[in-house]
Short mmCIF file of C-alpha atoms in Angstrom, two decimals:
data_model
loop_
_atom_site.label_atom_id
_atom_site.label_comp_id
_atom_site.label_asym_id
_atom_site.label_seq_id
_atom_site.Cartn_x
_atom_site.Cartn_y
_atom_site.Cartn_z
CA MET A 1 -115.04 114.66 -208.75
CA PHE A 2 -114.52 117.34 -210.97
CA SER A 3 -111.01 117.96 -212.50
CA TYR A 4 -110.22 121.67 -213.58
CA LYS A 5 -110.69 121.19 -216.93
CA GLU A 6 -114.08 120.02 -216.39
CA ARG A 7 -114.97 122.65 -213.60
CA PRO A 8 -116.12 125.42 -216.66
CA ILE A 9 -117.90 123.39 -218.71
CA LEU A 10 -119.52 122.21 -215.81
CA LEU A 11 -120.16 125.58 -214.62
CA GLN A 12 -121.79 126.54 -218.55
CA LEU A 13 -124.57 123.61 -218.19
CA MET A 14 -125.27 124.43 -214.69
CA GLU A 15 -125.75 128.49 -215.60
CA SER A 16 -128.10 126.88 -219.12
CA HIS A 17 -129.46 124.75 -216.52
CA TYR A 18 -130.40 127.28 -214.01
CA HIS A 19 -132.02 130.21 -216.43
CA ASN A 20 -133.72 127.66 -219.32
CA HIS A 21 -135.67 126.70 -216.34
CA ASN A 22 -135.69 130.07 -213.33
CA HIS A 23 -139.38 129.64 -213.34
CA LYS A 24 -139.63 126.55 -211.91
CA ILE A 25 -137.80 127.00 -209.06
CA LYS A 26 -140.09 127.33 -206.37
CA THR A 27 -138.70 125.52 -203.51
CA MET A 28 -134.96 126.28 -201.84
CA GLY A 29 -134.32 123.13 -202.18
CA HIS A 30 -132.76 123.37 -205.62
CA LEU A 31 -130.63 126.11 -204.63
CA LYS A 32 -129.33 123.98 -201.98
CA SER A 33 -128.73 121.25 -204.62
CA LEU A 34 -127.01 124.19 -206.62
CA PHE A 35 -124.84 125.56 -203.28
CA THR A 36 -123.92 122.11 -202.83
CA ILE A 37 -122.44 121.14 -206.26
CA LEU A 38 -120.74 124.32 -206.27
CA PHE A 39 -119.05 123.57 -202.50
CA LEU A 40 -118.05 120.37 -203.88
CA ILE A 41 -116.52 121.74 -207.29
CA ALA A 42 -114.48 124.23 -204.28
CA MET A 43 -113.72 121.76 -202.46
CA SER A 44 -112.55 119.51 -204.82
CA SER A 45 -110.95 121.79 -207.17
CA PRO A 46 -107.07 122.27 -207.09
CA ALA A 47 -105.49 126.01 -206.00
CA VAL A 48 -104.73 127.05 -209.79
CA THR A 49 -103.33 131.09 -209.15
CA PHE A 50 -101.00 131.11 -206.52
CA ALA A 51 -98.33 130.45 -208.78
CA GLY A 52 -94.70 132.11 -208.00
CA LYS A 53 -96.31 134.45 -205.03
CA ILE A 54 -94.46 132.24 -202.31
CA PRO A 55 -90.98 131.69 -202.44
CA ALA A 56 -91.74 129.17 -199.55
CA ILE A 57 -94.07 127.56 -197.20
CA ILE A 58 -92.11 126.90 -193.76
CA VAL A 59 -94.71 124.11 -191.72
CA PHE A 60 -94.91 123.79 -188.22
CA GLY A 61 -96.60 120.78 -185.65
CA ASP A 62 -97.62 117.18 -185.08
CA SER A 63 -98.44 114.40 -187.42
CA THR A 64 -100.35 116.15 -189.96
CA VAL A 65 -97.47 117.98 -191.69
CA ASP A 66 -94.93 115.60 -190.45
CA ALA A 67 -92.97 114.26 -193.34
CA GLY A 68 -90.42 112.51 -191.65
CA ASN A 69 -88.54 114.07 -188.75
CA ASN A 70 -90.01 111.50 -186.28
CA ASN A 71 -87.48 109.06 -188.18
CA TYR A 72 -84.19 110.58 -186.28
CA ILE A 73 -85.01 111.28 -182.44
CA PRO A 74 -85.81 108.27 -180.47
CA THR A 75 -89.11 107.86 -180.14
CA VAL A 76 -91.65 105.19 -181.35
CA ALA A 77 -93.62 107.50 -182.87
CA ARG A 78 -92.36 106.56 -186.43
CA SER A 79 -94.24 105.47 -189.56
CA ASN A 80 -91.17 104.59 -192.00
CA PHE A 81 -92.04 101.24 -192.53
CA GLU A 82 -95.01 99.23 -195.24
CA PRO A 83 -97.75 99.83 -195.46
CA TYR A 84 -97.44 103.80 -194.78
CA GLY A 85 -96.18 105.50 -197.72
CA ARG A 86 -97.51 102.75 -200.29
CA ASP A 87 -99.24 105.10 -202.25
CA PHE A 88 -96.11 107.64 -202.17
CA VAL A 89 -94.05 107.99 -205.70
CA GLY A 90 -91.93 104.41 -205.81
CA GLY A 91 -94.36 103.34 -203.15
CA LYS A 92 -91.93 104.54 -200.02
CA PRO A 93 -92.60 104.66 -196.28
CA THR A 94 -91.04 108.38 -196.03
CA GLY A 95 -92.56 108.60 -192.55
CA ARG A 96 -95.68 110.87 -193.67
CA PHE A 97 -98.48 109.24 -191.71
CA CYS A 98 -99.88 108.40 -194.72
CA ASN A 99 -100.68 105.67 -197.38
CA GLY A 100 -98.64 108.68 -200.10
CA LYS A 101 -99.27 112.41 -199.42
CA ILE A 102 -100.18 114.18 -196.84
CA ALA A 103 -102.09 117.89 -197.28
CA THR A 104 -98.71 120.25 -196.75
CA ASP A 105 -97.21 117.99 -199.89
CA PHE A 106 -100.16 119.81 -201.92
CA MET A 107 -100.20 122.58 -201.51
CA SER A 108 -96.72 122.95 -202.12
CA GLU A 109 -97.53 121.70 -205.44
CA ALA A 110 -100.42 124.10 -206.07
CA LEU A 111 -97.87 126.77 -205.61
CA GLY A 112 -96.11 126.12 -207.75
CA LEU A 113 -93.04 124.74 -204.93
CA LYS A 114 -91.71 121.53 -204.98
CA PRO A 115 -94.60 118.12 -204.82
CA ILE A 116 -93.48 117.42 -201.37
CA ILE A 117 -92.14 119.55 -198.53
CA PRO A 118 -89.05 117.70 -197.20
CA ALA A 119 -88.27 117.02 -193.20
CA TYR A 120 -85.58 119.23 -191.45
CA LEU A 121 -84.25 116.24 -189.84
CA ASP A 122 -83.49 114.18 -192.96
CA PRO A 123 -80.07 114.01 -194.09
CA SER A 124 -81.40 113.08 -197.35
CA TYR A 125 -82.00 116.97 -197.61
CA ASN A 126 -80.04 120.15 -197.19
CA ILE A 127 -80.73 123.87 -197.69
CA SER A 128 -80.88 123.91 -201.87
CA ASP A 129 -83.82 121.56 -200.54
CA PHE A 130 -85.62 123.09 -198.03
CA ALA A 131 -85.31 127.27 -199.08
CA THR A 132 -88.56 126.55 -201.28
CA GLY A 133 -89.99 124.90 -198.11
CA VAL A 134 -89.18 122.40 -194.99
CA THR A 135 -91.40 120.92 -191.82
CA PHE A 136 -90.31 120.81 -188.26
CA ALA A 137 -93.23 119.31 -187.40
CA SER A 138 -92.92 116.08 -185.21
CA ALA A 139 -95.91 113.34 -185.14
CA ALA A 140 -97.16 113.34 -181.72
CA THR A 141 -96.78 116.64 -180.68
CA GLY A 142 -98.50 119.32 -179.13
CA TYR A 143 -99.07 123.43 -177.80
CA ASP A 144 -97.99 121.50 -174.16
CA ASN A 145 -94.51 120.34 -173.52
CA ALA A 146 -95.96 117.89 -171.33
CA THR A 147 -97.84 116.52 -174.74
CA SER A 148 -94.58 116.15 -176.37
CA ASP A 149 -92.92 114.02 -173.09
CA VAL A 150 -96.00 111.16 -173.59
CA LEU A 151 -93.73 109.89 -176.21
CA ALA A 152 -90.35 111.97 -176.32
CA VAL A 153 -91.07 113.91 -179.70
CA LEU A 154 -90.14 117.64 -180.10
CA PRO A 155 -91.91 119.86 -179.14
CA LEU A 156 -92.55 123.52 -180.11
CA TRP A 157 -90.20 124.65 -178.60
CA LYS A 158 -87.61 122.71 -180.26
CA GLN A 159 -89.17 123.16 -183.61
CA LEU A 160 -89.12 126.84 -183.59
CA GLU A 161 -84.78 126.54 -182.52
CA TYR A 162 -84.27 124.26 -185.54
CA TYR A 163 -85.97 127.33 -187.21
CA LYS A 164 -83.46 129.50 -186.39
CA GLU A 165 -81.11 127.07 -187.83
CA TYR A 166 -82.63 127.16 -190.37
CA GLN A 167 -82.65 130.67 -190.96
CA THR A 168 -78.74 130.57 -190.49
CA LYS A 169 -78.29 128.15 -192.89
CA LEU A 170 -80.89 130.15 -195.54
CA LYS A 171 -78.63 133.19 -194.74
CA ALA A 172 -75.32 131.68 -195.72
CA TYR A 173 -76.89 129.98 -198.95
CA GLN A 174 -78.78 132.22 -200.78
CA GLY A 175 -77.07 135.59 -198.90
CA LYS A 176 -79.09 138.32 -196.59
CA ASP A 177 -80.61 140.08 -198.79
CA ARG A 178 -81.97 137.44 -201.38
CA ALA A 179 -82.77 135.32 -198.18
CA THR A 180 -84.30 138.73 -195.78
CA GLU A 181 -86.51 138.25 -198.23
CA THR A 182 -87.54 134.52 -198.88
CA ILE A 183 -88.28 134.82 -195.14
CA ASP A 184 -91.01 137.64 -195.74
CA ASN A 185 -92.21 136.52 -198.18
CA SER A 186 -92.69 132.98 -197.22
CA LEU A 187 -95.80 131.03 -195.96
CA TYR A 188 -95.84 130.03 -192.44
CA LEU A 189 -97.95 126.88 -191.41
CA ILE A 190 -99.16 125.39 -187.97
CA SER A 191 -100.58 122.48 -188.00
CA ILE A 192 -100.88 121.03 -184.17
CA GLY A 193 -103.37 120.81 -181.29
CA THR A 194 -105.27 117.47 -181.34
CA ASN A 195 -102.99 115.59 -179.43
CA ASP A 196 -102.89 118.16 -176.51
CA PHE A 197 -106.41 116.88 -175.68
CA LEU A 198 -106.10 112.80 -176.94
CA GLU A 199 -103.01 111.76 -175.89
CA ASN A 200 -102.72 113.86 -172.98
CA TYR A 201 -105.39 115.83 -171.04
CA PHE A 202 -107.89 112.76 -171.49
CA ALA A 203 -105.91 109.82 -171.56
CA PHE A 204 -103.66 111.00 -168.31
CA PRO A 205 -104.47 112.66 -164.76
CA GLY A 206 -101.95 115.47 -164.33
CA ARG A 207 -103.07 118.01 -166.58
CA SER A 208 -106.67 117.57 -166.19
CA SER A 209 -106.10 117.58 -163.05
CA GLN A 210 -104.96 121.00 -162.92
CA TYR A 211 -107.13 121.98 -165.12
CA SER A 212 -110.74 122.32 -166.69
CA VAL A 213 -111.43 121.72 -169.55
CA SER A 214 -111.55 125.07 -170.75
CA LEU A 215 -109.24 126.89 -168.90
CA TYR A 216 -106.72 123.93 -170.44
CA GLN A 217 -107.68 125.59 -174.16
CA ASP A 218 -106.77 129.04 -172.65
CA PHE A 219 -103.43 127.30 -171.46
CA LEU A 220 -102.24 126.28 -174.91
CA ALA A 221 -104.46 129.26 -176.79
CA GLY A 222 -101.98 131.45 -174.92
CA ILE A 223 -99.31 128.80 -176.19
CA ALA A 224 -99.78 129.03 -179.14
CA LYS A 225 -100.46 133.68 -179.29
CA ASP A 226 -96.42 133.29 -177.56
CA PHE A 227 -95.56 130.81 -180.77
CA VAL A 228 -97.07 133.12 -183.51
CA LYS A 229 -95.26 136.28 -182.06
CA LYS A 230 -91.86 135.01 -181.75
CA LEU A 231 -92.44 133.73 -185.27
CA HIS A 232 -93.34 137.43 -185.92
CA GLY A 233 -89.96 137.96 -183.71
CA LEU A 234 -87.42 136.46 -186.70
CA GLY A 235 -89.47 138.07 -189.49
CA ALA A 236 -92.45 135.83 -190.83
CA ARG A 237 -95.52 138.01 -192.25
CA LYS A 238 -97.57 135.62 -193.55
CA ILE A 239 -99.05 132.91 -190.51
CA SER A 240 -101.65 130.81 -190.76
CA LEU A 241 -102.77 128.73 -187.80
CA GLY A 242 -104.47 126.06 -187.82
CA GLY A 243 -107.29 124.77 -185.72
CA LEU A 244 -108.43 121.15 -184.84
CA PRO A 245 -110.83 118.81 -187.16
CA PRO A 246 -113.53 116.93 -185.78
CA MET A 247 -111.32 114.25 -183.39
CA GLY A 248 -114.13 112.60 -181.65
CA CYS A 249 -115.28 111.46 -185.69
CA MET A 250 -111.14 109.52 -185.57
CA PRO A 251 -111.94 105.62 -186.41
CA LEU A 252 -109.93 105.21 -182.94
CA GLU A 253 -112.83 107.43 -180.70
CA ARG A 254 -115.62 105.80 -182.36
CA ALA A 255 -114.72 102.28 -182.00
CA THR A 256 -113.91 103.53 -178.33
CA ASN A 257 -117.51 105.03 -178.10
CA ILE A 258 -118.89 101.98 -176.97
CA GLY A 259 -122.81 101.92 -176.71
CA THR A 260 -123.21 104.10 -179.49
CA GLY A 261 -122.75 101.93 -182.99
CA GLY A 262 -119.61 103.84 -184.07
CA GLU A 263 -120.88 107.45 -182.96
CA CYS A 264 -118.23 110.41 -183.47
CA VAL A 265 -117.63 111.11 -180.28
CA GLY A 266 -119.69 114.42 -179.80
CA ARG A 267 -118.09 115.11 -176.50
CA TYR A 268 -114.67 115.53 -178.00
CA ASN A 269 -116.34 117.58 -181.36
CA ASP A 270 -117.76 119.83 -178.96
CA ILE A 271 -114.53 120.57 -177.38
CA ALA A 272 -112.83 120.67 -181.43
CA VAL A 273 -115.20 123.51 -182.06
CA GLN A 274 -114.85 125.50 -178.96
CA PHE A 275 -111.32 125.51 -179.30
CA ASN A 276 -111.38 126.82 -182.99
CA SER A 277 -113.22 129.75 -181.44
CA LYS A 278 -110.95 130.60 -178.52
CA LEU A 279 -107.79 130.41 -181.58
CA ASP A 280 -110.02 132.63 -184.11
CA LYS A 281 -110.74 135.14 -181.61
CA MET A 282 -106.97 135.26 -180.40
CA VAL A 283 -106.02 135.33 -183.92
CA GLU A 284 -108.24 138.22 -184.73
CA LYS A 285 -106.75 140.57 -181.84
CA LEU A 286 -103.09 140.05 -182.21
CA SER A 287 -103.11 140.09 -186.11
CA LYS A 288 -103.78 144.35 -184.75
CA GLU A 289 -101.04 143.85 -182.20
CA LEU A 290 -98.00 142.68 -184.97
CA PRO A 291 -96.53 145.57 -187.02
CA GLY A 292 -96.89 144.04 -190.80
CA SER A 293 -98.52 140.55 -189.87
CA ASN A 294 -100.82 138.40 -191.99
CA LEU A 295 -102.36 136.24 -189.71
CA VAL A 296 -104.80 134.17 -190.46
CA PHE A 297 -106.93 131.56 -188.75
CA SER A 298 -107.64 128.31 -191.18
CA ASN A 299 -110.32 125.71 -189.98
CA PRO A 300 -110.74 122.91 -190.82
CA TYR A 301 -113.69 121.29 -189.01
CA GLU A 302 -115.91 122.14 -191.40
CA PRO A 303 -114.56 120.89 -194.70
CA PHE A 304 -114.01 117.68 -192.85
CA MET A 305 -117.11 116.93 -191.06
CA ARG A 306 -118.55 118.06 -194.38
CA ILE A 307 -116.35 114.90 -195.42
CA ILE A 308 -117.78 112.87 -192.54
CA LYS A 309 -121.34 113.53 -192.93
CA ASN A 310 -121.49 113.24 -196.89
CA PRO A 311 -118.22 110.82 -197.63
CA SER A 312 -120.94 109.30 -201.26
CA SER A 313 -120.16 112.76 -202.66
CA PHE A 314 -116.42 113.07 -202.60
CA GLY A 315 -116.51 109.26 -203.81
CA PHE A 316 -115.83 107.26 -200.86
CA GLU A 317 -117.22 104.30 -198.93
CA VAL A 318 -116.07 103.91 -195.63
CA VAL A 319 -115.57 106.39 -192.90
CA GLY A 320 -116.06 104.70 -189.17
CA ALA A 321 -113.13 102.07 -189.67
CA ALA A 322 -109.34 103.05 -191.54
CA CYS A 323 -107.75 101.45 -194.41
CA CYS A 324 -104.97 100.04 -192.42
CA ALA A 325 -105.36 96.97 -190.13
CA THR A 326 -108.64 96.64 -188.89
CA GLY A 327 -109.54 99.59 -189.40
CA MET A 328 -110.55 100.58 -185.63
CA PHE A 329 -107.24 101.32 -183.33
CA GLU A 330 -104.45 100.49 -185.24
CA MET A 331 -101.38 103.40 -186.16
CA GLY A 332 -98.08 103.37 -186.12
CA TYR A 333 -96.13 100.02 -185.44
CA GLY A 334 -99.89 98.16 -184.75
CA CYS A 335 -100.25 99.34 -189.34
CA GLN A 336 -97.51 96.26 -190.29
CA ARG A 337 -97.47 96.06 -194.31
CA ASN A 338 -98.52 91.97 -193.29
CA ASN A 339 -102.19 92.49 -192.11
CA PRO A 340 -104.31 90.40 -193.83
CA PHE A 341 -107.14 93.53 -193.24
CA THR A 342 -105.24 96.43 -194.48
CA CYS A 343 -107.47 97.25 -197.09
CA THR A 344 -106.34 97.23 -201.16
CA ASN A 345 -107.95 100.32 -202.02
CA ALA A 346 -107.19 104.04 -199.63
CA ASP A 347 -109.21 105.84 -202.29
CA LYS A 348 -112.04 104.26 -201.03
CA TYR A 349 -111.56 105.66 -197.20
CA VAL A 350 -111.88 108.89 -195.72
CA PHE A 351 -109.25 107.68 -193.54
CA TRP A 352 -106.09 105.41 -192.89
CA ASP A 353 -105.42 104.20 -189.97
CA SER A 354 -107.33 104.54 -186.72
CA PHE A 355 -105.66 108.64 -186.37
CA HIS A 356 -104.96 109.79 -189.58
CA PRO A 357 -106.50 110.59 -193.05
CA THR A 358 -105.92 109.40 -196.56
CA GLN A 359 -103.89 111.00 -199.35
CA LYS A 360 -107.14 111.15 -200.36
CA THR A 361 -108.78 112.50 -197.85
CA ASN A 362 -105.63 115.28 -197.33
CA HIS A 363 -105.72 116.27 -200.94
CA ILE A 364 -109.42 117.34 -200.94
CA MET A 365 -108.69 119.15 -197.33
CA ALA A 366 -105.40 120.92 -198.43
CA ASN A 367 -107.83 122.22 -201.78
CA ALA A 368 -110.18 123.14 -199.54
CA LEU A 369 -108.21 125.42 -196.73
CA MET A 370 -105.89 126.61 -200.00
CA ASN A 371 -109.16 127.99 -201.41
CA SER A 372 -110.44 129.55 -198.19
CA THR A 373 -107.15 130.44 -196.27
CA PHE A 374 -104.93 131.40 -199.39
CA PRO A 375 -106.12 134.17 -200.90
CA HIS A 376 -105.83 136.86 -197.57
CA PHE A 377 -101.57 135.80 -198.45
CA LEU A 378 -102.12 137.26 -201.58
#
């Protein structure tokens, strides 16, 4: 795609083309093509105007934003082994469910902070590292405590307890006044929810026997609301609550969608859209109730779906299968370093394993979400 330096030249060429041939543009098709190009530029270009505006990024959530916390708890939901991390700095498997960086790493770098956001439980980092960014996220967790129980990972409430502990350490490190300023001005990112449906509700009879899909969505939205209120009560003001991606298009779901030729599971995507709508409305209402808050709903669904529907526009060749192993079912320990089927170039793939995006996809999504969401915090 286009680099940041190429944008002005390209825009000049487009502007020149538009004015020179304005009299020839007689159909909406030309305008559609123009807007498509502009959208692709926005998706692929880094948000470079935010540097110095935010002192730290504080992250909560699941495997989409876990940088290795699960390495230090007794769970099988880990990825601290090859080929995970093979495209990370030094080819190091860190516990990120990716071949390289995750979206929050790219966001941190674009904000002028450190190029990665470390995991809070990683003993190789300390409060001086966490002062500019930290993630409390845990792969395989969800809003629902029953979801975190499936693979014995950190529930959302435990992540909040670690955040309280972090505040105490930050005040000791920076001093009370400066730490309070850091807490007030930091950006808080929450990315969670997919596991509640795919690893809990639709995988086990417990919650599905208690709730209809709609009522379960309401149940989860209530937990999200309570979490944001508690976070606000601890001093957080700039909060981005993330929605669900098109989870029916993950390779694992496609592979199990028997009889459709590997199409996306429409029902799961519909549920994601419905849940996102409920979260959006909740955020709009809650933002008016919390004094001094700057609460924004960040929706990954549409930009991710654009990649899935038109992968070649973003330089991808494979969207229905993942890079790792057969690309249909494997993730975590299913992705073994010596599997002969693992692809050699992950940049051609939208997904790294059957559940998680590649580093390239994470980069594109990070830029898209920054361009749509981060201006609200400045």
